[in-house]
Amino acid sequence: MKRVALVPGDGIGPEVISSAVRVLNETGFDVELVEFDIGYSRWKRDGKAITDDDVEGMKDCDCILFGAITTPPDPDYRSVLIRIRKELDLYANIRPLRSERIDAIIVRENTEGLYSGLEVLGDEEARTVRVITRRGSQRIAEVACRIASERRHLTVIHKANVLKSDVLFLKTCREVAERHGIRYEEMLVDAAAYNMVIRPERFDVMVTTNLFGDILSDEGAGIVGSLGLCASANLGDRWALFEPIHGSAPDIAGKGIANPVGAIRSAAMMLEWFGEKERARLIEQAVNSTLSRGITTPDLGGRCTTSEFTDAVISEIRHELRRGDQVDL
Ligand code: NAI
Ligand code: MG
């Protein structure tokens, strides 16, 4: 049986993850969920947000379904997510952006670039080293081309006119795209930021380096309409981690009004990764038809609670499953 590490985390993390698990169970997907207590509340109790044993335990699972973690107020704290991404070598961050205005996928390099961790910090001068490698660029370009081969085209986003390290990234992406026969264009990151707002429909698959991808994907969430709607996958060659892109939202935690769509869509991406395409599609359709009926949480102007919204998604799934023969699980 598949084993999934479940990390509810802090704040609204457990609220949206429990919705995602309810929806997952409704599809009949047979899975063992192994819960990990990591994050801020763990740090308050034990002084550690995550331990070596936790990381080893996660490696015994196929993948991770992650809620959100509140960053502890400790200057020496190192991000739990960055640690997991590094130790499990989750190099490809995939962020679909889907709404009436946009239908694009950002493919962000997740392990190098300006997040190399190579820093020299002084009072008068501080430096961060931007690392671009051929191997890192090649493997992210391969992932982007694989996705683009089933869609329309690829945009390689860079700043090679100023950052000469991006010449290597750009050149490598070109080579990979040409080898796979993928239709592609190149765009400077500032122009891409502008075009995403002005003409979001011109984008399909977008591949870029770590920091640019981080920033453009939050911009994309703004274009979609709410942070609460967006899901993501962090993929490596062996493991993967799926998470909504939002944080722990302490301002609304405990009120039962968090939008669970990002977490539910993350669970659908996980099913897709397991090769469970029909179950993933069932969830996507149920979420979309619930939203299009105007059933929404307050971040989208609605009045639903998290659990009312989840109930509506579940009844859509039951309805679809009752129609029976079209759904081949
Ligand atoms: P945030 O994403 O938690 O919240 C930003 C705003 O969006 C808030 O007003 C919040 O209420 C709203 N929001 C977020 N998700 C929502 C949802 N599902 N439904 C409805 N509204 C939603 O970002 P913020 O406030 O900057 O960070 C809060 C904490 O989360 C911090 O400790 C931060 O470090 C952490 N964080 C953790 C992440 C993770 O674990 N992946 C990612 C981003 C932030
Ligand atoms: Mg970010």
Tab-separated table of C-alpha atoms and ligand atoms in Angstrom:
chain	number	residue	atom	x	y	z
A	1	MET	CA	0.000	0.000	0.000
A	2	LYS	CA	1.069	3.584	-0.630
A	3	ARG	CA	2.383	5.452	2.414
A	4	VAL	CA	1.870	9.199	2.684
A	5	ALA	CA	3.532	11.338	5.359
A	6	LEU	CA	0.929	13.772	6.619
A	7	VAL	CA	2.179	17.075	8.051
A	8	PRO	CA	-0.807	19.164	9.211
A	9	GLY	CA	1.510	21.784	10.774
A	10	ASP	CA	0.249	24.968	12.452
A	11	GLY	CA	-2.529	27.553	12.205
A	12	ILE	CA	-4.931	26.735	9.371
A	13	GLY	CA	-2.639	23.865	8.270
A	14	PRO	CA	-4.564	21.171	10.199
A	15	GLU	CA	-7.919	22.702	9.138
A	16	VAL	CA	-7.213	22.541	5.398
A	17	ILE	CA	-5.366	19.216	5.585
A	18	SER	CA	-8.314	17.545	7.288
A	19	SER	CA	-10.510	18.753	4.380
A	20	ALA	CA	-8.024	17.367	1.878
A	21	VAL	CA	-7.970	13.998	3.671
A	22	ARG	CA	-11.788	13.821	3.754
A	23	VAL	CA	-11.908	14.455	-0.010
A	24	LEU	CA	-9.093	11.979	-0.672
A	25	ASN	CA	-10.930	9.265	1.296
A	26	GLU	CA	-14.107	9.957	-0.655
A	27	THR	CA	-12.391	8.925	-3.894
A	28	GLY	CA	-11.669	5.523	-2.365
A	29	PHE	CA	-7.907	5.866	-2.741
A	30	ASP	CA	-6.289	3.210	-0.562
A	31	VAL	CA	-3.452	4.793	1.368
A	32	GLU	CA	-1.708	4.617	4.731
A	33	LEU	CA	-1.384	8.079	6.292
A	34	VAL	CA	1.554	8.491	8.678
A	35	GLU	CA	1.168	11.669	10.710
A	36	PHE	CA	4.186	13.809	11.654
A	37	ASP	CA	4.012	16.432	14.375
A	38	ILE	CA	6.465	19.044	13.136
A	39	GLY	CA	6.441	22.825	13.105
A	40	TYR	CA	5.937	25.691	15.516
A	41	SER	CA	3.983	23.903	18.246
A	42	ARG	CA	6.600	21.135	18.265
A	43	TRP	CA	9.346	23.784	18.501
A	44	LYS	CA	7.606	25.432	21.473
A	45	ARG	CA	7.408	22.063	23.226
A	46	ASP	CA	10.766	20.487	22.350
A	47	GLY	CA	12.893	23.390	21.065
A	48	LYS	CA	13.074	21.655	17.669
A	49	ALA	CA	10.622	22.056	14.787
A	50	ILE	CA	11.826	18.860	13.082
A	51	THR	CA	14.318	16.108	13.971
A	52	ASP	CA	16.590	13.761	12.016
A	53	ASP	CA	14.172	10.925	12.893
A	54	ASP	CA	11.309	12.849	11.288
A	55	VAL	CA	13.290	13.267	8.073
A	56	GLU	CA	14.187	9.544	8.076
A	57	GLY	CA	10.531	8.667	8.754
A	58	MET	CA	9.466	10.771	5.778
A	59	LYS	CA	11.964	8.963	3.582
A	60	ASP	CA	10.168	5.718	4.482
A	61	CYS	CA	7.018	7.146	2.884
A	62	ASP	CA	6.302	7.630	-0.832
A	63	CYS	CA	5.520	11.305	-0.525
A	64	ILE	CA	4.410	14.076	1.841
A	65	LEU	CA	1.145	16.002	2.091
A	66	PHE	CA	1.996	19.234	3.882
A	67	GLY	CA	-0.241	21.904	5.451
A	68	ALA	CA	1.684	24.986	6.595
A	69	ILE	CA	4.125	25.843	9.341
A	70	THR	CA	4.372	29.033	11.401
A	71	THR	CA	7.951	30.315	11.370
A	72	PRO	CA	9.308	30.257	14.970
A	73	PRO	CA	10.644	33.626	16.241
A	74	ASP	CA	14.232	32.406	16.530
A	75	PRO	CA	17.091	33.991	14.536
A	76	ASP	CA	18.860	30.600	14.317
A	77	TYR	CA	15.774	28.798	12.977
A	78	ARG	CA	16.286	27.155	9.585
A	79	SER	CA	13.213	26.552	7.451
A	80	VAL	CA	11.718	23.063	7.832
A	81	LEU	CA	10.507	23.157	4.225
A	82	ILE	CA	13.895	24.100	2.818
A	83	ARG	CA	15.450	21.281	4.848
A	84	ILE	CA	12.951	18.737	3.501
A	85	ARG	CA	13.377	20.023	-0.087
A	86	LYS	CA	17.167	19.693	0.211
A	87	GLU	CA	17.321	16.310	1.982
A	88	LEU	CA	14.760	14.691	-0.324
A	89	ASP	CA	16.216	16.552	-3.339
A	90	LEU	CA	12.844	17.929	-4.392
A	91	TYR	CA	14.223	20.031	-7.224
A	92	ALA	CA	11.111	20.874	-9.219
A	93	ASN	CA	8.458	23.160	-7.785
A	94	ILE	CA	5.297	22.958	-9.897
A	95	ARG	CA	2.625	25.601	-9.402
A	96	PRO	CA	-0.484	25.503	-11.586
A	97	LEU	CA	-2.314	28.842	-11.921
A	98	ARG	CA	-5.885	28.325	-13.024
A	99	SER	CA	-8.810	30.738	-13.206
A	100	GLU	CA	-10.888	32.522	-15.808
A	101	ARG	CA	-7.945	34.877	-16.439
A	102	ILE	CA	-5.032	32.467	-16.543
A	103	ASP	CA	-4.222	28.824	-17.257
A	104	ALA	CA	-0.501	28.408	-16.746
A	105	ILE	CA	2.002	26.285	-14.833
A	106	ILE	CA	5.111	27.722	-13.215
A	107	VAL	CA	8.032	25.273	-13.062
A	108	ARG	CA	10.507	26.682	-10.562
A	109	GLU	CA	14.008	25.357	-9.851
A	110	ASN	CA	13.904	24.570	-6.155
A	111	THR	CA	17.435	23.816	-4.917
A	112	GLU	CA	19.933	26.405	-6.185
A	113	GLY	CA	19.932	29.966	-7.608
A	114	LEU	CA	19.852	32.667	-4.948
A	115	TYR	CA	18.663	30.143	-2.338
A	116	SER	CA	22.048	28.401	-2.384
A	117	GLY	CA	22.608	29.172	1.299
A	118	LEU	CA	26.089	30.423	0.377
A	119	GLU	CA	26.212	33.723	2.225
A	120	VAL	CA	28.863	35.958	3.749
A	121	LEU	CA	27.201	38.293	6.192
A	122	GLY	CA	28.933	41.318	7.702
A	123	ASP	CA	27.807	44.607	9.172
A	124	GLU	CA	29.175	46.637	6.280
A	125	GLU	CA	28.683	44.183	3.465
A	126	ALA	CA	26.557	41.090	2.895
A	127	ARG	CA	26.739	38.700	-0.030
A	128	THR	CA	24.646	35.824	-1.320
A	129	VAL	CA	26.056	33.590	-4.042
A	130	ARG	CA	23.739	32.787	-6.949
A	131	VAL	CA	24.481	29.240	-8.076
A	132	ILE	CA	23.370	28.037	-11.512
A	133	THR	CA	24.603	24.616	-12.623
A	134	ARG	CA	24.208	22.818	-15.919
A	135	ARG	CA	22.834	19.748	-14.084
A	136	GLY	CA	20.328	21.852	-12.114
A	137	SER	CA	19.199	23.746	-15.209
A	138	GLN	CA	19.014	20.588	-17.289
A	139	ARG	CA	16.828	18.634	-14.901
A	140	ILE	CA	14.365	21.497	-14.353
A	141	ALA	CA	14.196	22.085	-18.120
A	142	GLU	CA	13.473	18.368	-18.616
A	143	VAL	CA	10.530	18.556	-16.203
A	144	ALA	CA	9.207	21.722	-17.884
A	145	CYS	CA	9.496	20.163	-21.360
A	146	ARG	CA	7.735	16.995	-20.203
A	147	ILE	CA	4.814	19.135	-18.992
A	148	ALA	CA	4.903	21.394	-22.083
A	149	SER	CA	4.821	18.380	-24.420
A	150	GLU	CA	1.242	17.755	-23.254
A	151	ARG	CA	0.282	21.430	-23.463
A	152	ARG	CA	0.901	24.377	-25.823
A	153	HIS	CA	4.310	25.980	-25.368
A	154	LEU	CA	7.096	26.945	-22.983
A	155	THR	CA	8.363	30.346	-21.813
A	156	VAL	CA	11.913	30.421	-20.439
A	157	ILE	CA	12.095	33.288	-17.930
A	158	HIS	CA	15.526	34.734	-17.095
A	159	LYS	CA	17.621	37.866	-16.615
A	160	ALA	CA	20.608	36.875	-18.751
A	161	ASN	CA	21.154	40.434	-19.994
A	162	VAL	CA	22.359	41.463	-16.519
A	163	LEU	CA	22.979	38.256	-14.550
A	164	LYS	CA	25.537	36.369	-16.582
A	165	SER	CA	24.889	33.231	-14.512
A	166	ASP	CA	21.549	33.108	-16.310
A	167	VAL	CA	23.302	32.693	-19.674
A	168	LEU	CA	24.011	29.097	-18.618
A	169	PHE	CA	20.401	28.597	-17.484
A	170	LEU	CA	19.019	30.014	-20.730
A	171	LYS	CA	21.413	28.113	-22.959
A	172	THR	CA	20.649	24.831	-21.196
A	173	CYS	CA	16.870	25.380	-21.405
A	174	ARG	CA	17.203	26.123	-25.152
A	175	GLU	CA	19.163	22.903	-25.727
A	176	VAL	CA	16.645	20.770	-23.830
A	177	ALA	CA	13.622	22.387	-25.519
A	178	GLU	CA	15.168	21.952	-28.977
A	179	ARG	CA	16.087	18.341	-28.280
A	180	HIS	CA	12.472	17.600	-27.310
A	181	GLY	CA	11.014	19.686	-30.152
A	182	ILE	CA	9.120	21.950	-27.729
A	183	ARG	CA	7.878	25.301	-29.023
A	184	TYR	CA	9.440	27.913	-26.711
A	185	GLU	CA	10.048	31.620	-26.278
A	186	GLU	CA	12.420	33.526	-24.012
A	187	MET	CA	11.412	36.401	-21.774
A	188	LEU	CA	13.171	38.680	-19.302
A	189	VAL	CA	11.771	38.298	-15.797
A	190	ASP	CA	10.663	41.923	-15.470
A	191	ALA	CA	8.779	41.741	-18.770
A	192	ALA	CA	7.238	38.448	-17.593
A	193	ALA	CA	6.041	40.077	-14.354
A	194	TYR	CA	4.390	42.832	-16.413
A	195	ASN	CA	2.901	40.529	-19.045
A	196	MET	CA	1.401	38.230	-16.404
A	197	VAL	CA	-0.790	41.115	-15.256
A	198	ILE	CA	-1.508	42.635	-18.682
A	199	ARG	CA	-1.844	39.508	-20.830
A	200	PRO	CA	-1.939	36.432	-18.570
A	201	GLU	CA	-3.503	34.327	-21.352
A	202	ARG	CA	-0.240	34.365	-23.348
A	203	PHE	CA	1.471	32.069	-20.819
A	204	ASP	CA	1.294	28.301	-20.720
A	205	VAL	CA	4.281	26.520	-19.126
A	206	MET	CA	6.852	28.862	-17.548
A	207	VAL	CA	10.271	27.665	-16.420
A	208	THR	CA	12.581	29.783	-14.270
A	209	THR	CA	15.165	29.925	-11.501
A	210	ASN	CA	14.464	29.759	-7.763
A	211	LEU	CA	13.880	33.376	-6.652
A	212	PHE	CA	12.133	34.473	-9.856
A	213	GLY	CA	9.803	31.479	-9.576
A	214	ASP	CA	9.072	32.244	-5.940
A	215	ILE	CA	8.047	35.822	-6.738
A	216	LEU	CA	6.191	35.127	-9.992
A	217	SER	CA	4.144	32.358	-8.396
A	218	ASP	CA	2.796	34.672	-5.669
A	219	GLU	CA	2.018	37.208	-8.400
A	220	GLY	CA	0.221	34.385	-10.200
A	221	ALA	CA	-1.808	33.578	-7.063
A	222	GLY	CA	-2.898	37.225	-7.017
A	223	ILE	CA	-4.044	36.925	-10.639
A	224	VAL	CA	-5.942	33.728	-9.787
A	225	GLY	CA	-7.742	35.618	-7.025
A	226	SER	CA	-6.739	34.105	-3.667
A	227	LEU	CA	-3.730	32.468	-2.082
A	228	GLY	CA	-6.205	29.929	-0.744
A	229	LEU	CA	-6.930	28.534	-4.221
A	230	CYS	CA	-3.409	27.559	-5.268
A	231	ALA	CA	-1.662	24.207	-4.903
A	232	SER	CA	1.887	23.075	-5.524
A	233	ALA	CA	4.052	20.013	-5.953
A	234	ASN	CA	7.737	19.710	-5.056
A	235	LEU	CA	9.085	16.829	-7.109
A	236	GLY	CA	12.314	14.876	-6.978
A	237	ASP	CA	13.288	11.669	-8.732
A	238	ARG	CA	12.271	9.531	-5.759
A	239	TRP	CA	10.031	11.521	-3.390
A	240	ALA	CA	7.576	14.390	-3.651
A	241	LEU	CA	5.876	16.898	-1.376
A	242	PHE	CA	2.460	18.440	-2.066
A	243	GLU	CA	1.278	21.615	-0.333
A	244	PRO	CA	-1.026	24.595	-0.693
A	245	ILE	CA	1.084	27.676	-1.392
A	246	HIS	CA	-0.297	29.706	1.508
A	247	GLY	CA	1.137	29.865	5.022
A	248	SER	CA	-0.461	29.149	8.411
A	249	ALA	CA	-2.640	32.317	8.308
A	250	PRO	CA	-2.671	33.009	12.071
A	251	ASP	CA	-5.159	35.863	11.491
A	252	ILE	CA	-7.946	33.403	10.612
A	253	ALA	CA	-6.716	30.205	12.316
A	254	GLY	CA	-9.281	28.515	14.561
A	255	LYS	CA	-12.220	30.339	12.981
A	256	GLY	CA	-13.092	27.515	10.609
A	257	ILE	CA	-13.153	29.807	7.552
A	258	ALA	CA	-9.902	28.910	5.770
A	259	ASN	CA	-10.256	28.151	2.083
A	260	PRO	CA	-9.317	24.451	1.706
A	261	VAL	CA	-9.093	24.498	-2.123
A	262	GLY	CA	-5.275	24.836	-2.243
A	263	ALA	CA	-4.904	21.816	0.050
A	264	ILE	CA	-7.573	19.785	-1.789
A	265	ARG	CA	-5.937	20.544	-5.154
A	266	SER	CA	-2.568	19.544	-3.654
A	267	ALA	CA	-4.095	16.163	-2.794
A	268	ALA	CA	-5.301	15.916	-6.411
A	269	MET	CA	-1.773	16.648	-7.643
A	270	MET	CA	-0.546	13.874	-5.351
A	271	LEU	CA	-3.034	11.425	-6.915
A	272	GLU	CA	-1.832	12.479	-10.364
A	273	TRP	CA	1.758	11.763	-9.275
A	274	PHE	CA	0.677	8.295	-8.099
A	275	GLY	CA	-0.757	7.755	-11.598
A	276	GLU	CA	-4.349	7.987	-10.293
A	277	LYS	CA	-5.488	10.299	-13.090
A	278	GLU	CA	-9.220	9.552	-12.864
A	279	ARG	CA	-9.370	10.188	-9.121
A	280	ALA	CA	-7.389	13.419	-9.565
A	281	ARG	CA	-9.764	14.570	-12.296
A	282	LEU	CA	-12.759	13.689	-10.120
A	283	ILE	CA	-11.479	15.995	-7.371
A	284	GLU	CA	-10.608	18.833	-9.771
A	285	GLN	CA	-14.062	18.705	-11.345
A	286	ALA	CA	-15.817	18.590	-7.983
A	287	VAL	CA	-13.852	21.643	-6.763
A	288	ASN	CA	-14.490	23.577	-9.979
A	289	SER	CA	-18.201	22.908	-10.070
A	290	THR	CA	-18.553	23.786	-6.367
A	291	LEU	CA	-16.762	27.115	-6.973
A	292	SER	CA	-18.757	27.829	-10.129
A	293	ARG	CA	-21.996	27.364	-8.182
A	294	GLY	CA	-20.847	30.308	-6.039
A	295	ILE	CA	-20.151	28.164	-2.976
A	296	THR	CA	-17.083	29.881	-1.492
A	297	THR	CA	-15.277	30.759	1.724
A	298	PRO	CA	-14.960	34.429	2.857
A	299	ASP	CA	-11.597	35.070	1.081
A	300	LEU	CA	-13.595	34.807	-2.185
A	301	GLY	CA	-16.516	36.828	-0.860
A	302	GLY	CA	-18.621	33.833	0.212
A	303	ARG	CA	-20.061	32.778	3.564
A	304	CYS	CA	-19.114	29.105	3.724
A	305	THR	CA	-17.081	27.597	6.500
A	306	THR	CA	-14.198	25.277	5.632
A	307	SER	CA	-16.275	22.223	6.473
A	308	GLU	CA	-19.393	23.413	4.594
A	309	PHE	CA	-17.288	23.964	1.488
A	310	THR	CA	-15.711	20.528	1.915
A	311	ASP	CA	-19.175	18.942	2.342
A	312	ALA	CA	-20.207	20.536	-0.970
A	313	VAL	CA	-17.132	19.143	-2.753
A	314	ILE	CA	-17.817	15.694	-1.288
A	315	SER	CA	-21.425	15.722	-2.436
A	316	GLU	CA	-20.234	16.671	-5.952
A	317	ILE	CA	-17.897	13.665	-5.873
A	318	ARG	CA	-20.724	11.364	-4.707
A	319	HIS	CA	-22.963	12.737	-7.436
A	320	GLU	CA	-20.288	12.088	-10.068
A	321	LEU	CA	-19.609	8.579	-8.708
A	322	ARG	CA	-23.348	7.781	-8.799
A	323	ARG	CA	-23.359	8.606	-12.505
A	324	GLY	CA	-21.082	5.651	-12.382
A	325	ASP	CA	-19.994	4.329	-15.707
A	326	GLN	CA	-18.184	7.518	-16.824
A	327	VAL	CA	-15.857	7.327	-13.855
A	328	ASP	CA	-13.457	4.470	-14.232
A	329	LEU	CA	-11.643	4.126	-10.928
B	1	NAI	P1	-0.222	33.451	4.840
B	1	NAI	O1	-0.235	32.794	3.522
B	1	NAI	O2	-0.342	32.577	6.033
B	1	NAI	O3	-1.404	34.537	4.892
B	1	NAI	C1	-1.460	35.689	4.049
B	1	NAI	C2	-2.908	36.209	3.994
B	1	NAI	O4	-3.684	35.334	3.188
B	1	NAI	C3	-3.596	36.251	5.368
B	1	NAI	O5	-4.432	37.378	5.435
B	1	NAI	C4	-4.400	34.977	5.390
B	1	NAI	O6	-5.548	35.059	6.197
B	1	NAI	C5	-4.761	34.791	3.919
B	1	NAI	N1	-4.859	33.359	3.595
B	1	NAI	C6	-3.828	32.492	3.431
B	1	NAI	N2	-4.291	31.268	3.178
B	1	NAI	C7	-5.626	31.346	3.178
B	1	NAI	C8	-6.671	30.393	3.007
B	1	NAI	N3	-6.410	29.088	2.757
B	1	NAI	N4	-7.948	30.819	3.099
B	1	NAI	C9	-8.231	32.103	3.336
B	1	NAI	N5	-7.291	33.056	3.509
B	1	NAI	C10	-6.009	32.681	3.453
B	1	NAI	O7	1.115	34.305	4.922
B	1	NAI	P2	1.722	35.107	6.173
B	1	NAI	O8	0.627	35.732	6.962
B	1	NAI	O9	2.768	35.950	5.593
B	1	NAI	O10	2.446	34.007	7.054
B	1	NAI	C11	1.897	33.415	8.235
B	1	NAI	C12	2.857	32.354	8.755
B	1	NAI	O11	2.966	31.292	7.808
B	1	NAI	C13	4.287	32.880	8.966
B	1	NAI	O12	4.807	32.302	10.136
B	1	NAI	C14	5.020	32.414	7.723
B	1	NAI	O13	6.384	32.274	7.961
B	1	NAI	C15	4.340	31.077	7.484
B	1	NAI	N6	4.402	30.603	6.093
B	1	NAI	C16	4.513	29.260	5.919
B	1	NAI	C17	4.492	28.699	4.660
B	1	NAI	C18	4.560	27.230	4.562
B	1	NAI	O14	4.582	26.521	5.543
B	1	NAI	N7	4.577	26.678	3.353
B	1	NAI	C19	4.381	29.522	3.449
B	1	NAI	C20	4.206	30.929	3.729
B	1	NAI	C21	4.228	31.442	5.015
B	2	MG	MG	7.020	32.068	-1.590
